[in-house]
Amino acid sequence: MSGTLIFSRAAALFLLTGLALAASPQDLLASGNVDEAVQVLEQQVRQSPNDAAGYNLLCRAYFMMEEWDRGIANCERARNLDSQNSFHYLWLGRIYGEKADRAGFLSAAGLAKKSRIAFERAVELDPRNWEARKDLAEFYFSAPGIVGGGKDKAREQAEAIRALNPPAANWVDGQIAEKNKDYGAAERGYRAAIGASHSGVWSWTELAVFFRHVNRLDDMEKALHEVETAPVDHHEALMDAASLLMRTGRNPALGIRLLRRYFSVGAVEEGPAFKAHEYWGQLLERQGDHHGAAQEYHAALALFHNYRRAQEDLSRVEH
């Protein structure tokens, strides 16, 4: 049995064993066990119907599961119960935005406006909430003016973020330049983020994403080699980096090493472990290891039994 597969199974066993000892729904979300998280949280809010934090966590669980309508209902409930909480508006804006990305034109426009209003309210309630400012900036540079977008507004957020989180501000600079097709300025922005983050994994991953967008795949792969040894400032970036290799069909061995590092530093809510297992399975498939891939898909489904992509993957390798 390969060392990779042994480690992967050990990681899955660690996750599943840890769930039995999980002290809170936050622990369940962090470990990627959305099945148990939803079960616990649904019971929690039934017993405490005014628990705004519980509804917010339930929204985030459904966000991970890509069940946008259920998530929105719970995020709205959290907002209604605690209308002065910046964090609740942040998550409401995020889930409105995700549904908007998948909706028809008319519905998408209405949801996009709701997303912008939620992000703006999150910033108004807590001007130092850099995550809300970053998401608001992303809305502004991505959305058309008809729903309140605008690159000048995004630049204003970048300047506000600069004192709070310089790498995030540099990332916004890069994104705006990329939207303007000024690829030289975009690369400078992403590289400035690397410098400001002391060469953290998130900024290297974002540079790699840019290289993929402009079809510089060799440069993308070089950047991802940096991720393998860079300081871990955002655990989820390790999973995102591996997914780039999976989606572009490049260097599955490097992708597996990045996922091994992800599990070694600890799974996080922002990069759900069930997705990491599914990515690992796909990378093993690319190496011709269908048995090992099946093990990874089973590990993903042990955390989220309705995970459609893992179900489809498992059906493919077992039949």
PDB file of C-alpha atoms in Angstrom:
ATOM      1  CA  MET A   1       0.000   0.000   0.000  1.00  0.00           C
ATOM      2  CA  SER A   2       1.359   3.438  -0.945  1.00  0.00           C
ATOM      3  CA  GLY A   3       2.519   5.902   1.691  1.00  0.00           C
ATOM      4  CA  THR A   4       0.113   8.446   0.230  1.00  0.00           C
ATOM      5  CA  LEU A   5      -2.869   6.181   0.737  1.00  0.00           C
ATOM      6  CA  ILE A   6      -1.783   5.245   4.255  1.00  0.00           C
ATOM      7  CA  PHE A   7      -1.522   8.908   5.183  1.00  0.00           C
ATOM      8  CA  SER A   8      -4.856   9.735   3.572  1.00  0.00           C
ATOM      9  CA  ARG A   9      -6.635   6.959   5.460  1.00  0.00           C
ATOM     10  CA  ALA A  10      -4.950   8.034   8.658  1.00  0.00           C
ATOM     11  CA  ALA A  11      -6.109  11.604   8.071  1.00  0.00           C
ATOM     12  CA  ALA A  12      -9.658  10.431   7.471  1.00  0.00           C
ATOM     13  CA  LEU A  13      -9.547   8.256  10.595  1.00  0.00           C
ATOM     14  CA  PHE A  14      -8.247  11.199  12.607  1.00  0.00           C
ATOM     15  CA  LEU A  15     -11.099  13.368  11.384  1.00  0.00           C
ATOM     16  CA  LEU A  16     -13.769  10.791  12.033  1.00  0.00           C
ATOM     17  CA  THR A  17     -12.401   9.893  15.460  1.00  0.00           C
ATOM     18  CA  GLY A  18     -12.143  13.547  16.372  1.00  0.00           C
ATOM     19  CA  LEU A  19     -15.796  14.086  15.521  1.00  0.00           C
ATOM     20  CA  ALA A  20     -16.880  11.802  18.315  1.00  0.00           C
ATOM     21  CA  LEU A  21     -15.024  14.079  20.714  1.00  0.00           C
ATOM     22  CA  ALA A  22     -16.110  17.341  19.099  1.00  0.00           C
ATOM     23  CA  ALA A  23     -17.056  19.852  21.751  1.00  0.00           C
ATOM     24  CA  SER A  24     -19.150  22.187  19.649  1.00  0.00           C
ATOM     25  CA  PRO A  25     -20.839  22.719  16.288  1.00  0.00           C
ATOM     26  CA  GLN A  26     -17.899  24.982  15.392  1.00  0.00           C
ATOM     27  CA  ASP A  27     -15.605  21.968  15.790  1.00  0.00           C
ATOM     28  CA  LEU A  28     -17.852  19.918  13.524  1.00  0.00           C
ATOM     29  CA  LEU A  29     -17.803  22.601  10.840  1.00  0.00           C
ATOM     30  CA  ALA A  30     -14.035  23.008  11.125  1.00  0.00           C
ATOM     31  CA  SER A  31     -13.564  19.259  10.671  1.00  0.00           C
ATOM     32  CA  GLY A  32     -15.859  19.255   7.650  1.00  0.00           C
ATOM     33  CA  ASN A  33     -18.506  17.002   9.181  1.00  0.00           C
ATOM     34  CA  VAL A  34     -21.515  18.860   7.856  1.00  0.00           C
ATOM     35  CA  ASP A  35     -23.866  15.907   8.347  1.00  0.00           C
ATOM     36  CA  GLU A  36     -23.405  15.902  12.100  1.00  0.00           C
ATOM     37  CA  ALA A  37     -23.126  19.700  12.285  1.00  0.00           C
ATOM     38  CA  VAL A  38     -26.555  20.153  10.696  1.00  0.00           C
ATOM     39  CA  GLN A  39     -28.088  17.517  12.956  1.00  0.00           C
ATOM     40  CA  VAL A  40     -26.679  19.144  16.095  1.00  0.00           C
ATOM     41  CA  LEU A  41     -27.529  22.680  15.025  1.00  0.00           C
ATOM     42  CA  GLU A  42     -31.083  21.883  13.938  1.00  0.00           C
ATOM     43  CA  GLN A  43     -31.687  20.431  17.382  1.00  0.00           C
ATOM     44  CA  GLN A  44     -29.963  23.415  19.008  1.00  0.00           C
ATOM     45  CA  VAL A  45     -32.161  26.034  17.313  1.00  0.00           C
ATOM     46  CA  ARG A  46     -35.314  24.008  17.987  1.00  0.00           C
ATOM     47  CA  GLN A  47     -34.480  24.081  21.668  1.00  0.00           C
ATOM     48  CA  SER A  48     -33.339  27.733  21.586  1.00  0.00           C
ATOM     49  CA  PRO A  49     -35.304  29.492  18.822  1.00  0.00           C
ATOM     50  CA  ASN A  50     -33.706  32.867  19.640  1.00  0.00           C
ATOM     51  CA  ASP A  51     -30.139  31.580  19.237  1.00  0.00           C
ATOM     52  CA  ALA A  52     -28.789  33.927  16.552  1.00  0.00           C
ATOM     53  CA  ALA A  53     -25.316  32.379  16.649  1.00  0.00           C
ATOM     54  CA  GLY A  54     -26.800  28.915  16.151  1.00  0.00           C
ATOM     55  CA  TYR A  55     -28.726  30.055  13.079  1.00  0.00           C
ATOM     56  CA  ASN A  56     -25.559  31.659  11.699  1.00  0.00           C
ATOM     57  CA  LEU A  57     -23.642  28.410  12.114  1.00  0.00           C
ATOM     58  CA  LEU A  58     -26.479  26.494  10.470  1.00  0.00           C
ATOM     59  CA  CYS A  59     -26.370  28.926   7.555  1.00  0.00           C
ATOM     60  CA  ARG A  60     -22.643  28.308   7.216  1.00  0.00           C
ATOM     61  CA  ALA A  61     -23.183  24.538   7.243  1.00  0.00           C
ATOM     62  CA  TYR A  62     -25.691  24.819   4.409  1.00  0.00           C
ATOM     63  CA  PHE A  63     -23.274  27.176   2.643  1.00  0.00           C
ATOM     64  CA  MET A  64     -20.662  24.412   2.703  1.00  0.00           C
ATOM     65  CA  MET A  65     -23.267  21.988   1.334  1.00  0.00           C
ATOM     66  CA  GLU A  66     -24.254  24.470  -1.415  1.00  0.00           C
ATOM     67  CA  GLU A  67     -27.870  24.404  -0.250  1.00  0.00           C
ATOM     68  CA  TRP A  68     -28.385  28.101  -0.810  1.00  0.00           C
ATOM     69  CA  ASP A  69     -32.100  28.437   0.005  1.00  0.00           C
ATOM     70  CA  ARG A  70     -31.808  26.685   3.348  1.00  0.00           C
ATOM     71  CA  GLY A  71     -28.712  28.685   4.108  1.00  0.00           C
ATOM     72  CA  ILE A  72     -30.377  31.989   3.264  1.00  0.00           C
ATOM     73  CA  ALA A  73     -33.341  31.233   5.529  1.00  0.00           C
ATOM     74  CA  ASN A  74     -31.014  30.597   8.458  1.00  0.00           C
ATOM     75  CA  CYS A  75     -28.740  33.564   7.745  1.00  0.00           C
ATOM     76  CA  GLU A  76     -31.792  35.833   7.581  1.00  0.00           C
ATOM     77  CA  ARG A  77     -33.003  34.420  10.884  1.00  0.00           C
ATOM     78  CA  ALA A  78     -29.608  35.145  12.484  1.00  0.00           C
ATOM     79  CA  ARG A  79     -29.684  38.688  11.102  1.00  0.00           C
ATOM     80  CA  ASN A  80     -33.214  39.301  12.359  1.00  0.00           C
ATOM     81  CA  LEU A  81     -32.356  38.064  15.843  1.00  0.00           C
ATOM     82  CA  ASP A  82     -29.100  40.041  16.105  1.00  0.00           C
ATOM     83  CA  SER A  83     -29.311  42.934  13.678  1.00  0.00           C
ATOM     84  CA  GLN A  84     -26.190  44.700  15.003  1.00  0.00           C
ATOM     85  CA  ASN A  85     -23.791  41.832  14.260  1.00  0.00           C
ATOM     86  CA  SER A  86     -21.439  42.590  11.348  1.00  0.00           C
ATOM     87  CA  PHE A  87     -20.506  38.929  11.013  1.00  0.00           C
ATOM     88  CA  HIS A  88     -24.122  37.888  10.403  1.00  0.00           C
ATOM     89  CA  TYR A  89     -24.452  40.404   7.558  1.00  0.00           C
ATOM     90  CA  LEU A  90     -21.163  39.183   6.085  1.00  0.00           C
ATOM     91  CA  TRP A  91     -22.442  35.624   5.793  1.00  0.00           C
ATOM     92  CA  LEU A  92     -25.815  36.777   4.526  1.00  0.00           C
ATOM     93  CA  GLY A  93     -24.064  38.734   1.777  1.00  0.00           C
ATOM     94  CA  ARG A  94     -21.949  35.732   0.883  1.00  0.00           C
ATOM     95  CA  ILE A  95     -24.841  33.331   0.525  1.00  0.00           C
ATOM     96  CA  TYR A  96     -26.987  35.804  -1.423  1.00  0.00           C
ATOM     97  CA  GLY A  97     -24.017  36.180  -3.770  1.00  0.00           C
ATOM     98  CA  GLU A  98     -23.574  32.448  -4.245  1.00  0.00           C
ATOM     99  CA  LYS A  99     -27.228  31.992  -5.128  1.00  0.00           C
ATOM    100  CA  ALA A 100     -27.079  34.998  -7.462  1.00  0.00           C
ATOM    101  CA  ASP A 101     -24.232  33.364  -9.381  1.00  0.00           C
ATOM    102  CA  ARG A 102     -26.517  30.424 -10.158  1.00  0.00           C
ATOM    103  CA  ALA A 103     -29.802  32.251 -10.764  1.00  0.00           C
ATOM    104  CA  GLY A 104     -31.490  33.570 -13.883  1.00  0.00           C
ATOM    105  CA  PHE A 105     -30.917  37.172 -14.893  1.00  0.00           C
ATOM    106  CA  LEU A 106     -33.861  38.802 -13.108  1.00  0.00           C
ATOM    107  CA  SER A 107     -33.450  36.812  -9.895  1.00  0.00           C
ATOM    108  CA  ALA A 108     -29.691  37.305  -9.979  1.00  0.00           C
ATOM    109  CA  ALA A 109     -30.035  41.085 -10.120  1.00  0.00           C
ATOM    110  CA  GLY A 110     -32.263  41.161  -7.049  1.00  0.00           C
ATOM    111  CA  LEU A 111     -30.016  38.806  -5.119  1.00  0.00           C
ATOM    112  CA  ALA A 112     -26.919  40.778  -6.118  1.00  0.00           C
ATOM    113  CA  LYS A 113     -28.434  43.952  -4.706  1.00  0.00           C
ATOM    114  CA  LYS A 114     -29.260  42.120  -1.478  1.00  0.00           C
ATOM    115  CA  SER A 115     -25.680  40.856  -1.323  1.00  0.00           C
ATOM    116  CA  ARG A 116     -24.268  44.373  -1.744  1.00  0.00           C
ATOM    117  CA  ILE A 117     -26.587  45.823   0.890  1.00  0.00           C
ATOM    118  CA  ALA A 118     -25.598  43.077   3.349  1.00  0.00           C
ATOM    119  CA  PHE A 119     -21.864  43.630   2.782  1.00  0.00           C
ATOM    120  CA  GLU A 120     -22.266  47.390   3.088  1.00  0.00           C
ATOM    121  CA  ARG A 121     -24.161  46.963   6.344  1.00  0.00           C
ATOM    122  CA  ALA A 122     -21.465  44.597   7.653  1.00  0.00           C
ATOM    123  CA  VAL A 123     -18.853  47.290   6.999  1.00  0.00           C
ATOM    124  CA  GLU A 124     -21.037  50.014   8.494  1.00  0.00           C
ATOM    125  CA  LEU A 125     -21.475  48.015  11.700  1.00  0.00           C
ATOM    126  CA  ASP A 126     -17.767  47.202  11.986  1.00  0.00           C
ATOM    127  CA  PRO A 127     -15.455  49.324   9.833  1.00  0.00           C
ATOM    128  CA  ARG A 128     -12.489  47.186  10.952  1.00  0.00           C
ATOM    129  CA  ASN A 129     -14.054  43.989   9.595  1.00  0.00           C
ATOM    130  CA  TRP A 130     -11.538  43.536   6.773  1.00  0.00           C
ATOM    131  CA  GLU A 131     -13.228  40.352   5.549  1.00  0.00           C
ATOM    132  CA  ALA A 132     -16.451  42.276   4.973  1.00  0.00           C
ATOM    133  CA  ARG A 133     -14.530  45.047   3.227  1.00  0.00           C
ATOM    134  CA  LYS A 134     -12.712  42.520   1.033  1.00  0.00           C
ATOM    135  CA  ASP A 135     -15.975  40.815   0.058  1.00  0.00           C
ATOM    136  CA  LEU A 136     -17.566  44.204  -0.592  1.00  0.00           C
ATOM    137  CA  ALA A 137     -14.613  45.198  -2.776  1.00  0.00           C
ATOM    138  CA  GLU A 138     -14.965  41.917  -4.677  1.00  0.00           C
ATOM    139  CA  PHE A 139     -18.630  42.697  -5.254  1.00  0.00           C
ATOM    140  CA  TYR A 140     -17.835  46.199  -6.473  1.00  0.00           C
ATOM    141  CA  PHE A 141     -15.196  45.168  -9.016  1.00  0.00           C
ATOM    142  CA  SER A 142     -17.204  42.171 -10.250  1.00  0.00           C
ATOM    143  CA  ALA A 143     -20.769  43.490 -10.453  1.00  0.00           C
ATOM    144  CA  PRO A 144     -22.214  45.800 -13.109  1.00  0.00           C
ATOM    145  CA  GLY A 145     -23.168  49.328 -12.206  1.00  0.00           C
ATOM    146  CA  ILE A 146     -26.887  48.534 -12.469  1.00  0.00           C
ATOM    147  CA  VAL A 147     -26.690  46.562  -9.200  1.00  0.00           C
ATOM    148  CA  GLY A 148     -24.241  48.937  -7.508  1.00  0.00           C
ATOM    149  CA  GLY A 149     -20.878  47.722  -8.767  1.00  0.00           C
ATOM    150  CA  GLY A 150     -17.991  49.999  -9.654  1.00  0.00           C
ATOM    151  CA  LYS A 151     -14.214  49.787  -9.729  1.00  0.00           C
ATOM    152  CA  ASP A 152     -13.806  53.204  -8.053  1.00  0.00           C
ATOM    153  CA  LYS A 153     -15.802  51.886  -5.116  1.00  0.00           C
ATOM    154  CA  ALA A 154     -13.565  48.818  -5.020  1.00  0.00           C
ATOM    155  CA  ARG A 155     -10.474  51.033  -4.917  1.00  0.00           C
ATOM    156  CA  GLU A 156     -11.944  52.912  -1.956  1.00  0.00           C
ATOM    157  CA  GLN A 157     -12.323  49.616  -0.113  1.00  0.00           C
ATOM    158  CA  ALA A 158      -8.766  48.629  -1.013  1.00  0.00           C
ATOM    159  CA  GLU A 159      -7.478  51.792   0.639  1.00  0.00           C
ATOM    160  CA  ALA A 160      -9.582  51.150   3.730  1.00  0.00           C
ATOM    161  CA  ILE A 161      -8.311  47.573   3.919  1.00  0.00           C
ATOM    162  CA  ARG A 162      -4.657  48.565   3.502  1.00  0.00           C
ATOM    163  CA  ALA A 163      -4.190  49.486   7.168  1.00  0.00           C
ATOM    164  CA  LEU A 164      -6.122  46.423   8.340  1.00  0.00           C
ATOM    165  CA  ASN A 165      -4.743  43.675   6.110  1.00  0.00           C
ATOM    166  CA  PRO A 166      -2.127  44.770   3.542  1.00  0.00           C
ATOM    167  CA  PRO A 167      -2.043  41.465   1.590  1.00  0.00           C
ATOM    168  CA  ALA A 168      -5.812  41.612   1.113  1.00  0.00           C
ATOM    169  CA  ALA A 169      -5.542  45.210  -0.132  1.00  0.00           C
ATOM    170  CA  ASN A 170      -2.826  44.195  -2.614  1.00  0.00           C
ATOM    171  CA  TRP A 171      -5.044  41.338  -3.774  1.00  0.00           C
ATOM    172  CA  VAL A 172      -7.879  43.788  -4.465  1.00  0.00           C
ATOM    173  CA  ASP A 173      -5.412  45.926  -6.446  1.00  0.00           C
ATOM    174  CA  GLY A 174      -4.492  42.875  -8.503  1.00  0.00           C
ATOM    175  CA  GLN A 175      -8.100  41.902  -9.074  1.00  0.00           C
ATOM    176  CA  ILE A 176      -9.071  45.366 -10.303  1.00  0.00           C
ATOM    177  CA  ALA A 177      -6.115  45.439 -12.685  1.00  0.00           C
ATOM    178  CA  GLU A 178      -6.994  41.972 -13.951  1.00  0.00           C
ATOM    179  CA  LYS A 179     -10.587  43.057 -14.589  1.00  0.00           C
ATOM    180  CA  ASN A 180      -9.142  45.950 -16.605  1.00  0.00           C
ATOM    181  CA  LYS A 181      -6.961  43.450 -18.532  1.00  0.00           C
ATOM    182  CA  ASP A 182      -3.844  45.218 -17.278  1.00  0.00           C
ATOM    183  CA  TYR A 183      -2.050  41.957 -16.603  1.00  0.00           C
ATOM    184  CA  GLY A 184       1.286  43.528 -15.752  1.00  0.00           C
ATOM    185  CA  ALA A 185      -0.288  45.604 -12.989  1.00  0.00           C
ATOM    186  CA  ALA A 186      -2.319  42.593 -11.874  1.00  0.00           C
ATOM    187  CA  GLU A 187       0.790  40.465 -11.438  1.00  0.00           C
ATOM    188  CA  ARG A 188       2.471  43.297  -9.530  1.00  0.00           C
ATOM    189  CA  GLY A 189      -0.515  43.468  -7.185  1.00  0.00           C
ATOM    190  CA  TYR A 190      -0.465  39.741  -6.478  1.00  0.00           C
ATOM    191  CA  ARG A 191       3.301  39.759  -5.957  1.00  0.00           C
ATOM    192  CA  ALA A 192       2.940  42.728  -3.608  1.00  0.00           C
ATOM    193  CA  ALA A 193       0.501  40.586  -1.610  1.00  0.00           C
ATOM    194  CA  ILE A 194       3.164  37.865  -1.400  1.00  0.00           C
ATOM    195  CA  GLY A 195       5.647  40.384  -0.013  1.00  0.00           C
ATOM    196  CA  ALA A 196       3.181  41.870   2.440  1.00  0.00           C
ATOM    197  CA  SER A 197       2.204  38.410   3.715  1.00  0.00           C
ATOM    198  CA  HIS A 198       5.843  37.338   4.190  1.00  0.00           C
ATOM    199  CA  SER A 199       5.364  34.799   1.398  1.00  0.00           C
ATOM    200  CA  GLY A 200       2.249  33.163   2.841  1.00  0.00           C
ATOM    201  CA  VAL A 201       0.468  30.293   1.091  1.00  0.00           C
ATOM    202  CA  TRP A 202      -2.683  32.313   0.339  1.00  0.00           C
ATOM    203  CA  SER A 203      -0.894  34.980  -1.694  1.00  0.00           C
ATOM    204  CA  TRP A 204       1.130  32.411  -3.643  1.00  0.00           C
ATOM    205  CA  THR A 205      -2.088  30.527  -4.402  1.00  0.00           C
ATOM    206  CA  GLU A 206      -3.788  33.702  -5.614  1.00  0.00           C
ATOM    207  CA  LEU A 207      -0.837  34.404  -7.924  1.00  0.00           C
ATOM    208  CA  ALA A 208      -1.226  30.850  -9.249  1.00  0.00           C
ATOM    209  CA  VAL A 209      -4.945  31.479  -9.852  1.00  0.00           C
ATOM    210  CA  PHE A 210      -4.013  34.552 -11.893  1.00  0.00           C
ATOM    211  CA  PHE A 211      -1.526  32.550 -13.950  1.00  0.00           C
ATOM    212  CA  ARG A 212      -4.252  30.017 -14.687  1.00  0.00           C
ATOM    213  CA  HIS A 213      -6.587  32.798 -15.829  1.00  0.00           C
ATOM    214  CA  VAL A 214      -4.010  34.063 -18.333  1.00  0.00           C
ATOM    215  CA  ASN A 215      -3.026  30.527 -19.394  1.00  0.00           C
ATOM    216  CA  ARG A 216       0.505  30.675 -17.993  1.00  0.00           C
ATOM    217  CA  LEU A 217       0.302  27.157 -16.661  1.00  0.00           C
ATOM    218  CA  ASP A 218       4.037  26.598 -16.222  1.00  0.00           C
ATOM    219  CA  ASP A 219       4.180  29.738 -14.070  1.00  0.00           C
ATOM    220  CA  MET A 220       1.103  28.531 -12.196  1.00  0.00           C
ATOM    221  CA  GLU A 221       2.866  25.295 -11.355  1.00  0.00           C
ATOM    222  CA  LYS A 222       6.004  27.146 -10.222  1.00  0.00           C
ATOM    223  CA  ALA A 223       3.919  29.276  -7.876  1.00  0.00           C
ATOM    224  CA  LEU A 224       2.272  26.164  -6.455  1.00  0.00           C
ATOM    225  CA  HIS A 225       5.677  24.647  -5.745  1.00  0.00           C
ATOM    226  CA  GLU A 226       6.218  27.707  -3.500  1.00  0.00           C
ATOM    227  CA  VAL A 227       2.957  26.874  -1.691  1.00  0.00           C
ATOM    228  CA  GLU A 228       4.428  23.513  -0.704  1.00  0.00           C
ATOM    229  CA  THR A 229       6.887  25.143   1.724  1.00  0.00           C
ATOM    230  CA  ALA A 230       5.460  28.643   2.321  1.00  0.00           C
ATOM    231  CA  PRO A 231       4.252  29.706   5.783  1.00  0.00           C
ATOM    232  CA  VAL A 232       0.646  28.628   6.296  1.00  0.00           C
ATOM    233  CA  ASP A 233      -1.411  31.755   6.882  1.00  0.00           C
ATOM    234  CA  HIS A 234      -4.667  30.384   5.439  1.00  0.00           C
ATOM    235  CA  HIS A 235      -5.082  26.609   5.680  1.00  0.00           C
ATOM    236  CA  GLU A 236      -7.773  26.521   3.002  1.00  0.00           C
ATOM    237  CA  ALA A 237      -5.314  27.902   0.443  1.00  0.00           C
ATOM    238  CA  LEU A 238      -3.515  24.545   0.474  1.00  0.00           C
ATOM    239  CA  MET A 239      -6.715  22.845  -0.662  1.00  0.00           C
ATOM    240  CA  ASP A 240      -7.389  25.550  -3.246  1.00  0.00           C
ATOM    241  CA  ALA A 241      -3.854  25.146  -4.583  1.00  0.00           C
ATOM    242  CA  ALA A 242      -4.338  21.396  -4.999  1.00  0.00           C
ATOM    243  CA  SER A 243      -7.636  22.012  -6.783  1.00  0.00           C
ATOM    244  CA  LEU A 244      -5.842  24.144  -9.402  1.00  0.00           C
ATOM    245  CA  LEU A 245      -3.620  21.199 -10.275  1.00  0.00           C
ATOM    246  CA  MET A 246      -6.618  18.886 -10.348  1.00  0.00           C
ATOM    247  CA  ARG A 247      -8.613  21.178 -12.661  1.00  0.00           C
ATOM    248  CA  THR A 248      -5.742  21.817 -15.062  1.00  0.00           C
ATOM    249  CA  GLY A 249      -4.486  18.219 -15.160  1.00  0.00           C
ATOM    250  CA  ARG A 250      -1.038  19.256 -13.942  1.00  0.00           C
ATOM    251  CA  ASN A 251       1.322  17.472 -11.535  1.00  0.00           C
ATOM    252  CA  PRO A 252      -1.034  15.293  -9.447  1.00  0.00           C
ATOM    253  CA  ALA A 253       1.854  14.285  -7.175  1.00  0.00           C
ATOM    254  CA  LEU A 254       2.330  17.918  -6.122  1.00  0.00           C
ATOM    255  CA  GLY A 255      -1.405  18.252  -5.571  1.00  0.00           C
ATOM    256  CA  ILE A 256      -1.388  15.241  -3.270  1.00  0.00           C
ATOM    257  CA  ARG A 257       1.542  16.656  -1.303  1.00  0.00           C
ATOM    258  CA  LEU A 258      -0.368  19.925  -0.859  1.00  0.00           C
ATOM    259  CA  LEU A 259      -3.401  18.041   0.446  1.00  0.00           C
ATOM    260  CA  ARG A 260      -1.195  16.028   2.760  1.00  0.00           C
ATOM    261  CA  ARG A 261       0.046  19.340   4.153  1.00  0.00           C
ATOM    262  CA  TYR A 262      -3.537  20.607   4.457  1.00  0.00           C
ATOM    263  CA  PHE A 263      -4.495  17.672   6.655  1.00  0.00           C
ATOM    264  CA  SER A 264      -1.265  17.874   8.655  1.00  0.00           C
ATOM    265  CA  VAL A 265      -1.935  21.474   9.720  1.00  0.00           C
ATOM    266  CA  GLY A 266      -5.630  20.826  10.329  1.00  0.00           C
ATOM    267  CA  ALA A 267      -8.835  21.055   8.320  1.00  0.00           C
ATOM    268  CA  VAL A 268     -10.761  24.329   8.445  1.00  0.00           C
ATOM    269  CA  GLU A 269     -14.321  25.422   7.706  1.00  0.00           C
ATOM    270  CA  GLU A 270     -13.212  27.698   4.855  1.00  0.00           C
ATOM    271  CA  GLY A 271     -11.754  24.659   3.054  1.00  0.00           C
ATOM    272  CA  PRO A 272     -14.101  21.776   3.889  1.00  0.00           C
ATOM    273  CA  ALA A 273     -12.344  18.468   4.455  1.00  0.00           C
ATOM    274  CA  PHE A 274     -14.925  16.581   2.410  1.00  0.00           C
ATOM    275  CA  LYS A 275     -13.876  18.639  -0.618  1.00  0.00           C
ATOM    276  CA  ALA A 276     -10.205  17.991   0.135  1.00  0.00           C
ATOM    277  CA  HIS A 277     -10.851  14.230   0.119  1.00  0.00           C
ATOM    278  CA  GLU A 278     -12.715  14.500  -3.173  1.00  0.00           C
ATOM    279  CA  TYR A 279      -9.852  16.457  -4.734  1.00  0.00           C
ATOM    280  CA  TRP A 280      -7.385  13.892  -3.419  1.00  0.00           C
ATOM    281  CA  GLY A 281      -9.427  11.130  -4.999  1.00  0.00           C
ATOM    282  CA  GLN A 282      -9.413  12.844  -8.369  1.00  0.00           C
ATOM    283  CA  LEU A 283      -5.664  13.345  -8.212  1.00  0.00           C
ATOM    284  CA  LEU A 284      -5.171   9.663  -7.385  1.00  0.00           C
ATOM    285  CA  GLU A 285      -7.394   8.763 -10.329  1.00  0.00           C
ATOM    286  CA  ARG A 286      -5.102  10.776 -12.589  1.00  0.00           C
ATOM    287  CA  GLN A 287      -2.250   8.595 -11.332  1.00  0.00           C
ATOM    288  CA  GLY A 288      -4.243   5.469 -12.159  1.00  0.00           C
ATOM    289  CA  ASP A 289      -4.892   4.537  -8.516  1.00  0.00           C
ATOM    290  CA  HIS A 290      -8.623   3.831  -8.609  1.00  0.00           C
ATOM    291  CA  HIS A 291      -8.597   1.893  -5.345  1.00  0.00           C
ATOM    292  CA  GLY A 292      -6.984   4.764  -3.487  1.00  0.00           C
ATOM    293  CA  ALA A 293      -9.361   7.212  -5.163  1.00  0.00           C
ATOM    294  CA  ALA A 294     -12.359   5.179  -3.983  1.00  0.00           C
ATOM    295  CA  GLN A 295     -11.034   5.351  -0.426  1.00  0.00           C
ATOM    296  CA  GLU A 296     -10.900   9.137  -0.654  1.00  0.00           C
ATOM    297  CA  TYR A 297     -14.411   9.398  -2.059  1.00  0.00           C
ATOM    298  CA  HIS A 298     -15.675   7.197   0.771  1.00  0.00           C
ATOM    299  CA  ALA A 299     -13.906   9.490   3.256  1.00  0.00           C
ATOM    300  CA  ALA A 300     -15.647  12.508   1.714  1.00  0.00           C
ATOM    301  CA  LEU A 301     -19.048  10.825   1.903  1.00  0.00           C
ATOM    302  CA  ALA A 302     -18.457   9.848   5.538  1.00  0.00           C
ATOM    303  CA  LEU A 303     -18.464  13.580   6.302  1.00  0.00           C
ATOM    304  CA  PHE A 304     -21.197  14.652   3.867  1.00  0.00           C
ATOM    305  CA  HIS A 305     -23.262  11.713   2.649  1.00  0.00           C
ATOM    306  CA  ASN A 306     -25.132  13.729  -0.015  1.00  0.00           C
ATOM    307  CA  TYR A 307     -21.979  15.152  -1.585  1.00  0.00           C
ATOM    308  CA  ARG A 308     -23.002  14.758  -5.224  1.00  0.00           C
ATOM    309  CA  ARG A 309     -19.563  15.090  -6.802  1.00  0.00           C
ATOM    310  CA  ALA A 310     -18.072  12.407  -4.555  1.00  0.00           C
ATOM    311  CA  GLN A 311     -21.049  10.141  -5.247  1.00  0.00           C
ATOM    312  CA  GLU A 312     -20.492  10.518  -8.985  1.00  0.00           C
ATOM    313  CA  ASP A 313     -16.746   9.994  -8.600  1.00  0.00           C
ATOM    314  CA  LEU A 314     -17.246   6.851  -6.541  1.00  0.00           C
ATOM    315  CA  SER A 315     -19.709   5.427  -9.053  1.00  0.00           C
ATOM    316  CA  ARG A 316     -17.167   6.028 -11.797  1.00  0.00           C
ATOM    317  CA  VAL A 317     -14.256   4.236 -10.124  1.00  0.00           C
ATOM    318  CA  GLU A 318     -16.244   1.340  -8.650  1.00  0.00           C
ATOM    319  CA  HIS A 319     -18.106   0.363 -11.810  1.00  0.00           C
TER     320      HIS A 319
END
